[in-house]
């Protein structure tokens, strides 16, 4: 985020209180109710979480709400046993919600691909799947990797794993085979669940062949389950005798009941890999009880979820947003969710509004990058549809610029829907900073205040409160990550080294205005947020230097009108090598192979040299100045200042 945009954010004075109509019906009806609950949640934090947890079912009660003795390895609800799938599905069936729609699914092709699963349907399908997984010999603590399109079976298999205590790691279906292999190897997954294919913009993505390539030679994998997405005949794919099993055959005769495995509070529920500053993506660990309680409570209070709501989060279950706010949070609250397989602009740019009209969606949660794309495609698309069912809008994944916020408010929300701009991360498990819709007066572009049970502030490097600095979370909450799979030290170093390990350091910069509103500015580390996807620049740099013609590379993130940020890479080739278009293509292909298409840089600029300090450190700040066409910062520390002029020339030619 540049200084200019920060200033435009902090000068934003428009205020939007929730309407009386909304507040009257809201779960947290107004600022006083909010302040009372917030004060209680901070003053008696453990008591607060214990009370919330009582709304869920436990097979054995906890004997300690919070245990911080072994900082930063925290424990919540120690001694308790529960099961998150039982709480998401069985509990509602037992409470008379069996006939309520749990998942309303729309496939990319539309009319020919629709399914509604009631809670009772979900119960049966999850149990049949769990019984089949048991027959494969899968048991509590084993790891399963899921590489599926956004189809109901992604929800079903994830819930089936959780019912048995199998630790799931869902891999977004845009990742390459090498990314799958890295993840499967890292967590030593025994099982991979995939599909013969998935629809994306009218094309079938052949997921099974990507998995075959990925796990070739992975000794940990004993079984692969293939969900048939194709109608009638499956999409063409290879089936390896003894290892591969068709999902529909595997589940067809299985019993429809399955006892939930009692899971210890701190046993892991899932791993989700995300990019960091260095090295390969890290497996963020989330445990069962704390995550469950946190997802339940944030869903309830931030989305004001009611029995009659139709809730749609347009993310993919492959990201944390999908875990907490497509799957677990809504189902824990017994909500009806819409799930959509395809892209927002296929077959036309009005697809999302068509879905909202068709299912009378009441709560819609999407990303700023999508909102900016909708703005570009024009108001005529949403204006053709009846969006009057909407009562609440959400935003997630990156800072939302005031202009996009206003468009969302006016064109989609008809100036009547509160907007919850929710700040959080894979690591936090759930939302930490957000308006509470019936209570908070919002400002366009600000995530506003910490939610219940969260104490957050903006601090200097030294830990002093400041207006513009680093975001810090000063207490611990049940949904916080429990570590990085197989790397205790990296967990400590990344999140618990600043401020003497007293506070959680999320890696974001933030501004706190005179009214106490928090404006999250963006990452302060070498992680770039492209269309809400986190990409580590170090990861890309190591891919480029892996090419035999490349000696050095520096990747930076710069502002982008639609994507929020985009990647620009500077590459130095070996002496005697001529940088050609062909080399650009090869480098892009390497990115596709190692990560996936979504990580391809916007620009690849060949540079004879990179700006370095005398000690040899690449000055990325200067590269960003060049790429964003800004006046150059201080160049006196450069070993060779002439490098900058040459780079500027190269960049403008590109
Ligand atoms: O920089 C912040 C940004 O996304 C990062 C977390 O990315 P990830 O773990 O992939 O999770 C994304 C979905 C929760 C954060 O460190 N971010 C997320 N939400 C916001 C945001 N930045 C500003 N405003 C937000 N509402």
XYZ file of C-alpha atoms and ligand atoms in Angstrom:
680
model
C 0.000 0.000 0.000
C 1.426 3.356 -0.956
C 1.564 6.417 1.238
C -0.938 8.152 -1.100
C -3.586 5.497 -0.711
C -3.029 5.326 3.025
C -3.725 9.034 3.219
C -6.864 8.726 1.166
C -8.017 6.010 3.574
C -7.302 7.971 6.685
C -9.101 11.048 5.346
C -12.256 9.077 4.728
C -14.914 10.744 6.847
C -18.145 9.253 5.569
C -19.975 7.350 8.288
C -22.703 4.756 7.839
C -24.667 3.762 10.907
C -26.780 0.614 10.565
C -30.395 1.360 9.704
C -32.993 1.248 12.436
C -34.726 -1.584 10.625
C -31.593 -3.688 10.640
C -30.695 -2.919 14.231
C -34.179 -3.719 15.508
C -33.960 -7.296 14.270
C -30.235 -7.828 14.825
C -28.709 -10.359 17.158
C -26.590 -7.565 18.647
C -29.176 -4.783 18.521
C -27.212 -1.571 18.687
C -24.096 -0.042 20.080
C -24.995 -0.427 23.737
C -25.606 -4.141 23.428
C -22.343 -4.396 21.566
C -20.338 -2.445 24.113
C -21.760 -4.483 26.971
C -20.925 -7.785 25.322
C -17.502 -6.588 24.198
C -16.565 -5.405 27.695
C -17.641 -8.726 29.156
C -15.707 -10.655 26.506
C -12.491 -8.863 27.457
C -12.935 -8.589 31.210
C -13.899 -12.213 31.653
C -12.493 -13.719 28.508
C -12.516 -17.324 29.672
C -16.002 -17.007 31.133
C -17.181 -15.510 27.873
C -15.849 -18.342 25.721
C -17.122 -20.967 28.143
C -20.596 -19.488 27.875
C -20.478 -19.478 24.075
C -19.169 -23.048 24.016
C -22.204 -24.175 26.036
C -24.316 -23.607 22.898
C -22.557 -26.533 21.241
C -22.554 -30.202 22.187
C -19.728 -31.904 24.033
C -19.243 -35.599 24.762
C -17.146 -34.699 27.762
C -16.867 -31.272 29.411
C -13.596 -29.318 29.628
C -11.756 -28.969 32.881
C -9.907 -25.814 31.880
C -11.107 -23.186 29.388
C -7.681 -21.775 28.557
C -4.175 -22.961 29.235
C -1.380 -20.555 28.340
C 1.336 -22.234 30.434
C 3.376 -23.269 27.416
C 3.238 -19.997 25.425
C 2.801 -19.756 22.444
C 1.442 -23.307 22.385
C -1.993 -22.495 23.729
C -4.732 -24.902 24.669
C -8.452 -24.278 24.825
C -11.176 -26.413 26.398
C -8.642 -28.878 27.707
C -10.078 -32.194 28.788
C -13.176 -31.855 26.600
C -14.232 -34.254 23.897
C -16.430 -33.248 21.007
C -16.901 -33.697 17.273
C -17.292 -30.779 14.884
C -19.236 -32.734 12.248
C -21.620 -33.937 14.926
C -22.144 -30.284 15.840
C -22.497 -29.198 12.189
C -24.891 -31.904 11.055
C -26.137 -34.549 13.529
C -27.068 -31.991 16.174
C -29.401 -30.183 13.760
C -30.986 -33.425 12.585
C -31.668 -34.336 16.212
C -33.109 -30.873 16.824
C -35.717 -31.107 14.091
C -33.853 -29.308 11.308
C -33.468 -32.438 9.162
C -35.631 -31.088 6.360
C -33.984 -27.697 6.231
C -31.743 -26.995 3.216
C -28.127 -27.192 4.314
C -26.397 -26.869 0.941
C -28.003 -25.348 -2.124
C -25.509 -26.120 -4.832
C -25.258 -24.661 -8.293
C -22.779 -26.180 -10.715
C -21.095 -24.066 -13.311
C -23.312 -25.317 -16.145
C -26.352 -24.021 -14.232
C -29.779 -25.528 -14.800
C -28.439 -28.982 -15.608
C -26.390 -29.043 -12.420
C -28.303 -28.167 -9.300
C -28.624 -30.001 -6.012
C -30.228 -29.243 -2.696
C -29.035 -31.231 0.296
C -31.095 -30.990 3.441
C -29.418 -31.519 6.791
C -30.782 -35.054 6.697
C -29.287 -35.617 3.203
C -26.003 -34.245 4.422
C -26.153 -36.503 7.477
C -26.666 -39.602 5.325
C -24.054 -38.706 2.752
C -21.407 -37.717 5.292
C -21.983 -40.936 7.227
C -21.844 -43.156 4.163
C -18.608 -41.481 3.180
C -17.195 -41.805 6.713
C -18.090 -45.503 6.792
C -16.350 -45.974 3.446
C -13.242 -44.173 4.687
C -13.216 -46.447 7.719
C -13.317 -49.456 5.399
C -10.243 -48.092 3.660
C -8.530 -48.258 7.040
C -8.434 -44.509 7.624
C -8.451 -43.548 11.275
C -8.115 -40.670 13.708
C -4.920 -38.672 13.215
C -4.299 -39.854 9.639
C -4.019 -37.121 7.022
C -6.174 -36.833 3.910
C -5.584 -34.350 1.087
C -8.672 -33.125 -0.753
C -8.308 -31.740 -4.260
C -11.825 -31.166 -5.513
C -13.934 -28.646 -7.381
C -16.600 -26.715 -5.493
C -19.113 -29.549 -5.499
C -21.141 -30.903 -2.561
C -18.719 -33.818 -2.211
C -16.033 -31.370 -1.153
C -18.186 -30.444 1.832
C -19.263 -34.048 2.398
C -15.774 -35.554 2.348
C -14.345 -32.779 4.521
C -17.080 -33.345 7.105
C -16.625 -37.125 6.860
C -12.917 -36.754 7.636
C -13.732 -34.564 10.622
C -16.321 -37.046 11.841
C -13.590 -39.675 12.132
C -10.852 -37.340 13.335
C -8.923 -37.650 10.067
C -6.929 -34.425 9.650
C -7.955 -32.866 6.356
C -5.891 -30.645 4.165
C -7.940 -29.122 1.389
C -5.896 -27.995 -1.598
C -7.442 -25.303 -3.800
C -8.089 -26.861 -7.220
C -6.072 -24.129 -8.973
C -2.815 -25.470 -7.513
C -0.388 -27.425 -9.682
C 0.716 -31.014 -9.267
C 4.008 -29.926 -7.687
C 2.118 -27.923 -5.070
C -0.010 -30.958 -4.291
C 3.084 -33.106 -3.968
C 4.743 -30.646 -1.579
C 1.671 -30.675 0.650
C 1.090 -34.433 0.521
C 4.761 -35.062 1.288
C 4.909 -32.521 4.065
C 1.975 -33.975 5.990
C 2.476 -37.556 4.779
C -1.107 -37.887 3.619
C -2.365 -41.454 3.284
C -5.406 -40.613 1.249
C -6.129 -38.208 -1.602
C -9.707 -37.394 -2.555
C -10.182 -35.870 -5.984
C -12.583 -35.845 -8.952
C -12.429 -36.908 -12.565
C -12.793 -33.215 -13.376
C -14.387 -29.897 -12.552
C -15.982 -27.180 -14.663
C -14.257 -23.852 -15.060
C -15.380 -21.356 -17.689
C -16.920 -23.983 -19.908
C -13.853 -26.210 -19.797
C -13.289 -29.377 -17.831
C -10.254 -29.219 -15.603
C -8.811 -32.700 -15.395
C -8.087 -32.915 -11.698
C -7.362 -36.626 -11.519
C -4.511 -36.454 -14.018
C -2.988 -33.583 -12.003
C -3.212 -35.749 -8.879
C -1.680 -38.749 -10.696
C 1.321 -36.657 -11.630
C 1.540 -35.198 -8.128
C 1.576 -38.426 -6.173
C 3.711 -40.452 -8.500
C 6.382 -41.690 -6.085
C 4.665 -40.385 -2.918
C 4.977 -43.401 -0.683
C 2.646 -42.165 2.005
C -0.405 -42.323 -0.278
C -2.109 -45.687 -0.148
C -5.515 -44.758 -1.547
C -7.092 -42.301 -3.949
C -10.821 -41.662 -4.063
C -12.306 -40.248 -7.270
C -15.610 -38.400 -7.225
C -17.403 -38.666 -10.567
C -18.248 -35.123 -11.633
C -19.094 -36.078 -15.210
C -22.730 -36.966 -15.859
C -23.269 -40.479 -17.152
C -19.774 -41.467 -18.126
C -16.967 -39.995 -16.076
C -14.560 -37.512 -17.635
C -11.663 -39.503 -19.062
C -9.083 -40.390 -16.426
C -6.828 -43.255 -15.409
C -7.842 -45.531 -12.562
C -5.033 -47.403 -10.860
C -6.079 -50.867 -9.745
C -5.776 -51.382 -5.990
C -5.100 -47.716 -5.204
C -7.965 -45.791 -6.810
C -11.627 -46.089 -5.828
C -14.718 -44.498 -7.390
C -16.515 -42.537 -4.710
C -20.041 -43.405 -5.867
C -19.293 -47.124 -5.761
C -17.460 -46.889 -2.472
C -20.349 -45.202 -0.633
C -23.395 -46.759 -2.265
C -24.059 -49.619 0.151
C -22.635 -48.075 3.267
C -24.760 -47.635 6.404
C -26.341 -44.198 6.766
C -25.404 -43.886 10.414
C -21.908 -43.476 11.751
C -20.975 -42.843 15.336
C -18.955 -39.643 15.662
C -15.436 -40.214 16.919
C -14.999 -38.409 20.261
C -12.165 -35.978 19.554
C -10.000 -34.401 22.232
C -10.332 -30.622 22.206
C -6.764 -30.063 21.070
C -6.585 -32.823 18.477
C -6.035 -31.376 15.022
C -8.993 -30.778 12.768
C -7.140 -29.583 9.692
C -4.004 -28.277 8.088
C -4.185 -25.502 5.568
C -1.073 -24.544 3.653
C -0.325 -20.894 3.145
C 2.583 -18.840 1.855
C 4.999 -17.121 4.142
C 8.053 -14.924 3.814
C 10.513 -17.733 3.277
C 10.626 -21.248 1.930
C 7.750 -23.478 0.957
C 4.155 -22.931 2.099
C 3.603 -23.832 5.721
C 0.940 -26.166 7.056
C -1.117 -24.047 9.450
C -2.523 -26.291 12.176
C -6.019 -25.817 13.562
C -7.355 -27.853 16.427
C -10.891 -29.025 17.002
C -12.687 -27.380 19.904
C -11.258 -23.866 19.868
C -11.689 -23.532 16.116
C -15.236 -24.837 16.369
C -16.269 -22.393 19.079
C -14.634 -19.478 17.302
C -16.123 -20.250 13.873
C -19.540 -20.682 15.477
C -19.470 -17.424 17.399
C -17.970 -15.170 14.717
C -20.456 -16.488 12.156
C -23.333 -15.766 14.503
C -22.331 -12.291 15.588
C -20.656 -10.881 12.479
C -23.113 -12.299 9.943
C -26.104 -11.975 12.267
C -27.198 -15.357 10.971
C -30.876 -16.238 11.450
C -32.798 -19.444 10.723
C -34.445 -17.966 7.611
C -31.238 -16.644 6.026
C -29.833 -17.863 2.729
C -26.133 -17.286 3.050
C -23.646 -17.233 0.213
C -19.894 -16.894 0.496
C -18.358 -16.891 -2.973
C -14.902 -18.088 -1.858
C -13.555 -21.584 -2.463
C -13.402 -24.150 0.339
C -9.722 -24.515 -0.612
C -8.982 -21.276 1.254
C -9.538 -20.477 4.927
C -12.554 -18.302 4.102
C -14.269 -21.362 2.705
C -13.346 -23.514 5.701
C -14.664 -21.119 8.315
C -17.424 -19.263 6.484
C -18.737 -21.620 3.816
C -18.512 -24.825 5.740
C -17.981 -24.882 9.462
C -19.297 -21.500 10.662
C -22.605 -21.610 8.759
C -23.273 -25.299 9.404
C -22.503 -24.944 13.113
C -25.251 -22.326 13.088
C -27.676 -24.529 11.149
C -27.728 -22.131 8.200
C -28.735 -22.709 4.584
C -25.753 -22.068 2.368
C -25.390 -21.526 -1.344
C -22.379 -23.183 -2.914
C -21.310 -22.354 -6.476
C -18.773 -24.210 -8.571
C -17.896 -21.703 -11.270
C -16.496 -18.300 -12.113
C -18.263 -14.939 -11.604
C -18.224 -14.175 -15.321
C -19.270 -17.426 -16.905
C -21.338 -17.711 -19.049
C -21.730 -13.956 -18.552
C -20.768 -11.239 -16.102
C -24.147 -11.343 -14.391
C -23.750 -14.857 -12.995
C -23.475 -13.875 -9.327
C -26.519 -11.596 -9.452
C -28.493 -14.303 -11.225
C -27.650 -16.704 -8.372
C -28.619 -14.145 -5.704
C -31.951 -13.550 -7.432
C -32.589 -17.231 -8.030
C -32.039 -18.387 -4.445
C -33.142 -15.178 -2.694
C -29.737 -14.860 -1.018
C -29.924 -12.680 2.083
C -26.250 -12.515 3.117
C -23.488 -12.251 0.540
C -19.764 -12.420 1.346
C -17.127 -11.817 -1.327
C -13.703 -10.263 -1.977
C -12.775 -6.688 -2.961
C -11.044 -8.004 -6.068
C -14.379 -9.422 -7.256
C -16.179 -6.185 -6.388
C -13.688 -4.188 -8.447
C -14.173 -6.563 -11.376
C -17.973 -6.165 -11.074
C -17.527 -2.401 -11.124
C -15.557 -2.705 -14.328
C -18.188 -4.921 -15.929
C -20.809 -2.307 -15.153
C -23.959 -1.713 -13.153
C -26.222 -2.978 -15.870
C -25.492 -6.588 -14.822
C -26.685 -6.306 -11.210
C -29.410 -3.864 -12.231
C -31.038 -6.520 -14.409
C -31.671 -8.675 -11.342
C -33.838 -8.527 -8.268
C -31.365 -8.243 -5.401
C -33.930 -7.079 -2.869
C -33.494 -10.213 -0.751
C -30.036 -9.032 0.368
C -29.826 -7.688 3.896
C -26.119 -7.914 4.745
C -22.892 -7.782 2.708
C -19.383 -8.887 3.612
C -15.896 -8.307 2.272
C -12.752 -10.337 2.922
C -9.226 -11.064 1.838
C -7.619 -7.684 1.234
C -8.170 -4.028 1.981
C -11.302 -2.697 0.293
C -10.804 0.725 -1.239
C -13.506 3.296 -0.373
C -14.624 3.505 -4.009
C -15.318 -0.233 -4.188
C -16.984 -0.096 -0.766
C -19.321 2.674 -1.951
C -20.201 0.763 -5.122
C -20.964 -2.366 -3.103
C -23.059 -0.287 -0.695
C -25.005 1.551 -3.382
C -25.346 -0.775 -6.361
C -25.533 -4.142 -4.589
C -26.753 -3.172 -1.135
C -29.266 -0.525 -2.322
C -27.906 1.635 0.510
C -29.741 -0.497 3.050
C -27.356 -3.395 3.756
C -24.604 -2.996 6.328
C -21.175 -4.023 5.044
C -18.895 -6.087 7.248
C -15.293 -5.638 6.117
C -13.722 -8.600 7.876
C -10.004 -8.753 8.589
C -8.427 -12.075 9.451
C -5.991 -14.742 8.188
C -5.495 -18.452 7.646
C -3.626 -18.406 10.935
C -6.382 -16.744 12.956
C -9.011 -19.351 12.081
C -11.771 -16.752 12.101
C -12.487 -13.046 11.806
C -10.710 -10.791 14.329
C -11.549 -7.278 13.167
C -14.917 -6.368 11.699
C -17.992 -4.269 12.202
C -20.855 -5.918 14.068
C -23.652 -5.220 11.617
C -26.466 -4.076 13.888
C -24.159 -1.964 16.008
C -21.090 -0.517 14.316
C -21.148 2.699 12.335
C -18.935 1.877 9.379
C -16.488 3.986 7.392
C -15.794 2.887 3.801
C -12.501 0.991 3.769
C -12.092 0.427 7.490
C -12.428 -2.985 9.136
C -13.388 -0.865 12.190
C -12.919 -2.626 15.560
C -11.831 -5.931 17.078
C -14.686 -8.395 17.462
C -15.838 -10.005 20.713
C -13.039 -11.508 22.752
C -10.303 -9.781 20.721
C -7.971 -7.064 21.918
C -6.108 -5.465 18.996
C -4.040 -2.341 18.533
C -1.596 -0.595 16.219
C 1.940 -0.553 17.600
C 5.437 0.568 16.715
C 8.228 -1.986 16.283
C 9.008 -1.296 19.929
C 5.482 -2.024 21.082
C 4.288 1.540 21.675
C 0.764 2.496 20.561
C 0.893 4.592 17.392
C -1.331 5.920 14.622
C 0.321 4.101 11.747
C 2.355 1.002 12.422
C 1.962 -2.717 12.876
C -1.216 -4.530 13.706
C -0.922 -6.450 16.967
C -3.336 -8.833 18.637
C -2.837 -8.481 22.343
C -4.678 -11.499 23.616
C -5.321 -15.079 22.536
C -8.581 -16.469 21.193
C -9.871 -20.041 20.782
C -9.494 -20.182 16.977
C -5.835 -19.212 16.832
C -3.510 -21.560 14.941
C -1.769 -24.180 17.042
C 1.470 -24.204 15.087
C 3.078 -25.039 11.769
C 3.070 -28.711 10.869
C 6.520 -30.131 11.540
C 8.149 -26.777 12.288
C 7.763 -25.493 15.839
C 10.544 -22.976 15.492
C 9.121 -21.347 12.373
C 5.863 -20.813 14.252
C 7.676 -19.026 17.071
C 9.917 -17.024 14.747
C 7.131 -15.856 12.442
C 4.437 -14.854 14.886
C 5.919 -14.600 18.358
C 9.267 -12.866 18.117
C 8.204 -9.274 17.853
C 7.313 -7.446 21.083
C 9.072 -10.055 23.171
C 6.513 -12.658 22.191
C 3.840 -10.866 24.209
C 1.484 -10.245 21.293
C 0.535 -12.061 18.113
C 2.159 -10.471 15.058
C 0.038 -11.035 11.935
C 2.428 -9.373 9.463
C 0.065 -6.537 8.525
C 0.474 -2.811 8.701
C -2.433 -0.738 10.003
C -3.620 2.742 10.807
C -5.783 3.768 13.744
C -7.710 6.984 13.192
C -8.809 9.591 15.717
C -12.053 7.697 16.355
C -10.192 4.450 17.031
C -11.147 2.830 13.713
C -8.602 0.356 12.380
C -7.630 0.531 8.707
C -5.609 -2.499 7.648
C -3.116 -1.358 5.049
C -1.577 -4.619 3.859
C 1.367 -6.920 4.432
C 4.581 -5.540 5.828
C 6.523 -8.658 4.884
C 7.366 -10.277 1.567
C 3.938 -11.760 1.100
C 1.863 -10.358 -1.748
C -1.909 -10.488 -1.832
C -2.961 -10.998 -5.462
C -6.754 -11.064 -5.822
C -6.891 -12.201 -2.206
C -4.431 -15.066 -2.835
C -1.354 -15.005 -0.670
C 1.879 -15.511 -2.568
C 5.349 -15.463 -1.020
C 7.803 -13.524 -3.184
C 10.625 -15.776 -1.957
C 8.761 -18.778 -3.306
C 8.611 -17.245 -6.778
C 12.209 -16.061 -6.670
C 13.417 -19.557 -5.926
C 11.357 -20.865 -8.852
C 13.001 -18.369 -11.227
C 16.549 -19.021 -10.063
C 15.807 -22.707 -10.589
C 15.841 -21.983 -14.342
C 19.295 -22.762 -15.770
C 19.567 -19.370 -17.524
C 18.773 -17.248 -14.472
C 21.245 -16.001 -11.877
C 19.139 -13.776 -9.736
C 15.597 -12.629 -9.277
C 13.625 -10.214 -7.128
C 9.856 -10.332 -6.985
C 7.747 -7.512 -5.601
C 4.065 -6.721 -5.209
C 2.672 -3.470 -6.583
C -0.795 -1.917 -6.564
C -3.258 -3.131 -9.166
C -6.676 -1.634 -9.954
C -8.602 -4.891 -9.912
C -6.394 -7.441 -8.160
C -5.422 -5.162 -5.279
C -1.825 -6.147 -5.820
C 0.035 -7.873 -8.620
C 3.465 -9.394 -8.920
C 6.359 -7.940 -10.856
C 9.552 -9.902 -11.180
C 12.984 -8.647 -12.057
C 15.258 -11.317 -13.450
C 18.979 -11.297 -14.221
C 20.168 -13.871 -16.730
C 23.565 -15.524 -16.847
C 26.373 -13.919 -18.850
C 26.127 -14.857 -22.505
C 22.409 -15.642 -22.321
C 20.035 -13.473 -24.302
C 16.713 -12.851 -22.629
C 14.026 -13.647 -25.156
C 10.233 -13.924 -25.305
C 10.815 -17.664 -25.230
C 12.513 -17.328 -21.855
C 9.535 -15.334 -20.538
C 7.250 -18.164 -21.626
C 9.499 -20.728 -19.960
C 9.534 -18.776 -16.697
C 5.746 -18.482 -16.730
C 5.451 -22.188 -17.376
C 7.691 -22.874 -14.412
C 5.331 -20.862 -12.199
C 2.342 -22.797 -13.528
C 4.154 -26.050 -12.844
C 5.354 -25.164 -9.371
C 2.372 -23.190 -8.024
C -0.443 -22.569 -10.482
C -1.659 -20.055 -13.048
C -2.857 -17.591 -10.431
C 0.750 -16.907 -9.352
C 2.058 -15.770 -12.759
C 3.597 -12.299 -12.433
C 2.020 -9.444 -14.329
C 5.433 -8.450 -15.663
C 8.800 -10.135 -16.015
C 11.528 -7.546 -16.510
C 15.058 -8.579 -17.430
C 17.691 -6.555 -15.674
C 21.441 -6.540 -16.124
C 21.728 -5.922 -12.416
C 19.518 -5.322 -9.392
C 19.800 -2.391 -6.974
C 21.784 -3.596 -3.981
C 23.248 -2.153 -0.842
C 26.998 -2.374 -0.388
C 26.457 -5.460 1.698
C 24.648 -7.085 -1.233
C 21.043 -6.834 -0.068
C 18.488 -6.233 -2.831
C 16.618 -2.974 -2.229
C 13.048 -3.953 -3.029
C 11.750 -0.582 -1.941
C 13.499 0.938 -4.961
C 12.102 -1.723 -7.249
C 8.618 -0.836 -6.041
C 9.323 2.868 -6.647
C 10.351 2.046 -10.202
C 7.361 -0.188 -10.867
C 4.869 2.268 -9.395
C 6.555 5.159 -11.169
C 7.278 7.101 -8.006
C 10.004 9.520 -7.154
C 13.002 7.483 -6.105
C 13.717 7.136 -2.417
C 17.192 7.420 -1.022
C 19.712 5.800 -3.385
C 22.894 6.802 -1.626
C 23.298 3.435 0.053
C 23.374 1.669 -3.309
C 26.569 -0.035 -4.332
C 26.022 1.164 -7.901
C 23.418 3.958 -8.302
C 23.501 3.766 -12.116
C 21.635 0.429 -11.901
C 18.459 2.323 -11.077
C 18.422 4.442 -14.240
C 18.972 1.368 -16.366
C 16.129 -0.438 -14.587
C 13.753 2.472 -15.035
C 14.462 2.458 -18.754
C 13.963 -1.301 -18.993
C 10.766 -1.162 -16.998
C 9.196 1.525 -19.154
C 10.061 -0.483 -22.286
C 8.369 -3.608 -20.927
O -3.018 -8.912 4.651
C -4.197 -9.386 5.231
C -5.192 -9.720 4.143
O -5.047 -11.093 3.862
C -4.040 -11.669 4.709
C -4.436 -13.065 5.094
O -4.514 -13.869 3.959
P -5.077 -15.343 4.059
O -4.396 -16.063 5.159
O -4.983 -15.927 2.707
O -6.577 -15.162 4.471
C -7.429 -14.441 3.645
C -8.849 -14.574 4.113
C -9.071 -14.361 5.532
C -3.969 -10.731 5.879
O -2.732 -10.843 6.544
N -6.572 -9.432 4.538
C -7.542 -10.331 4.794
N -8.709 -9.707 5.042
C -8.471 -8.369 4.975
C -7.108 -8.204 4.659
N -6.565 -6.985 4.540
C -7.358 -5.913 4.738
N -8.672 -6.001 5.020
C -9.279 -7.196 5.148
N -10.581 -7.248 5.412
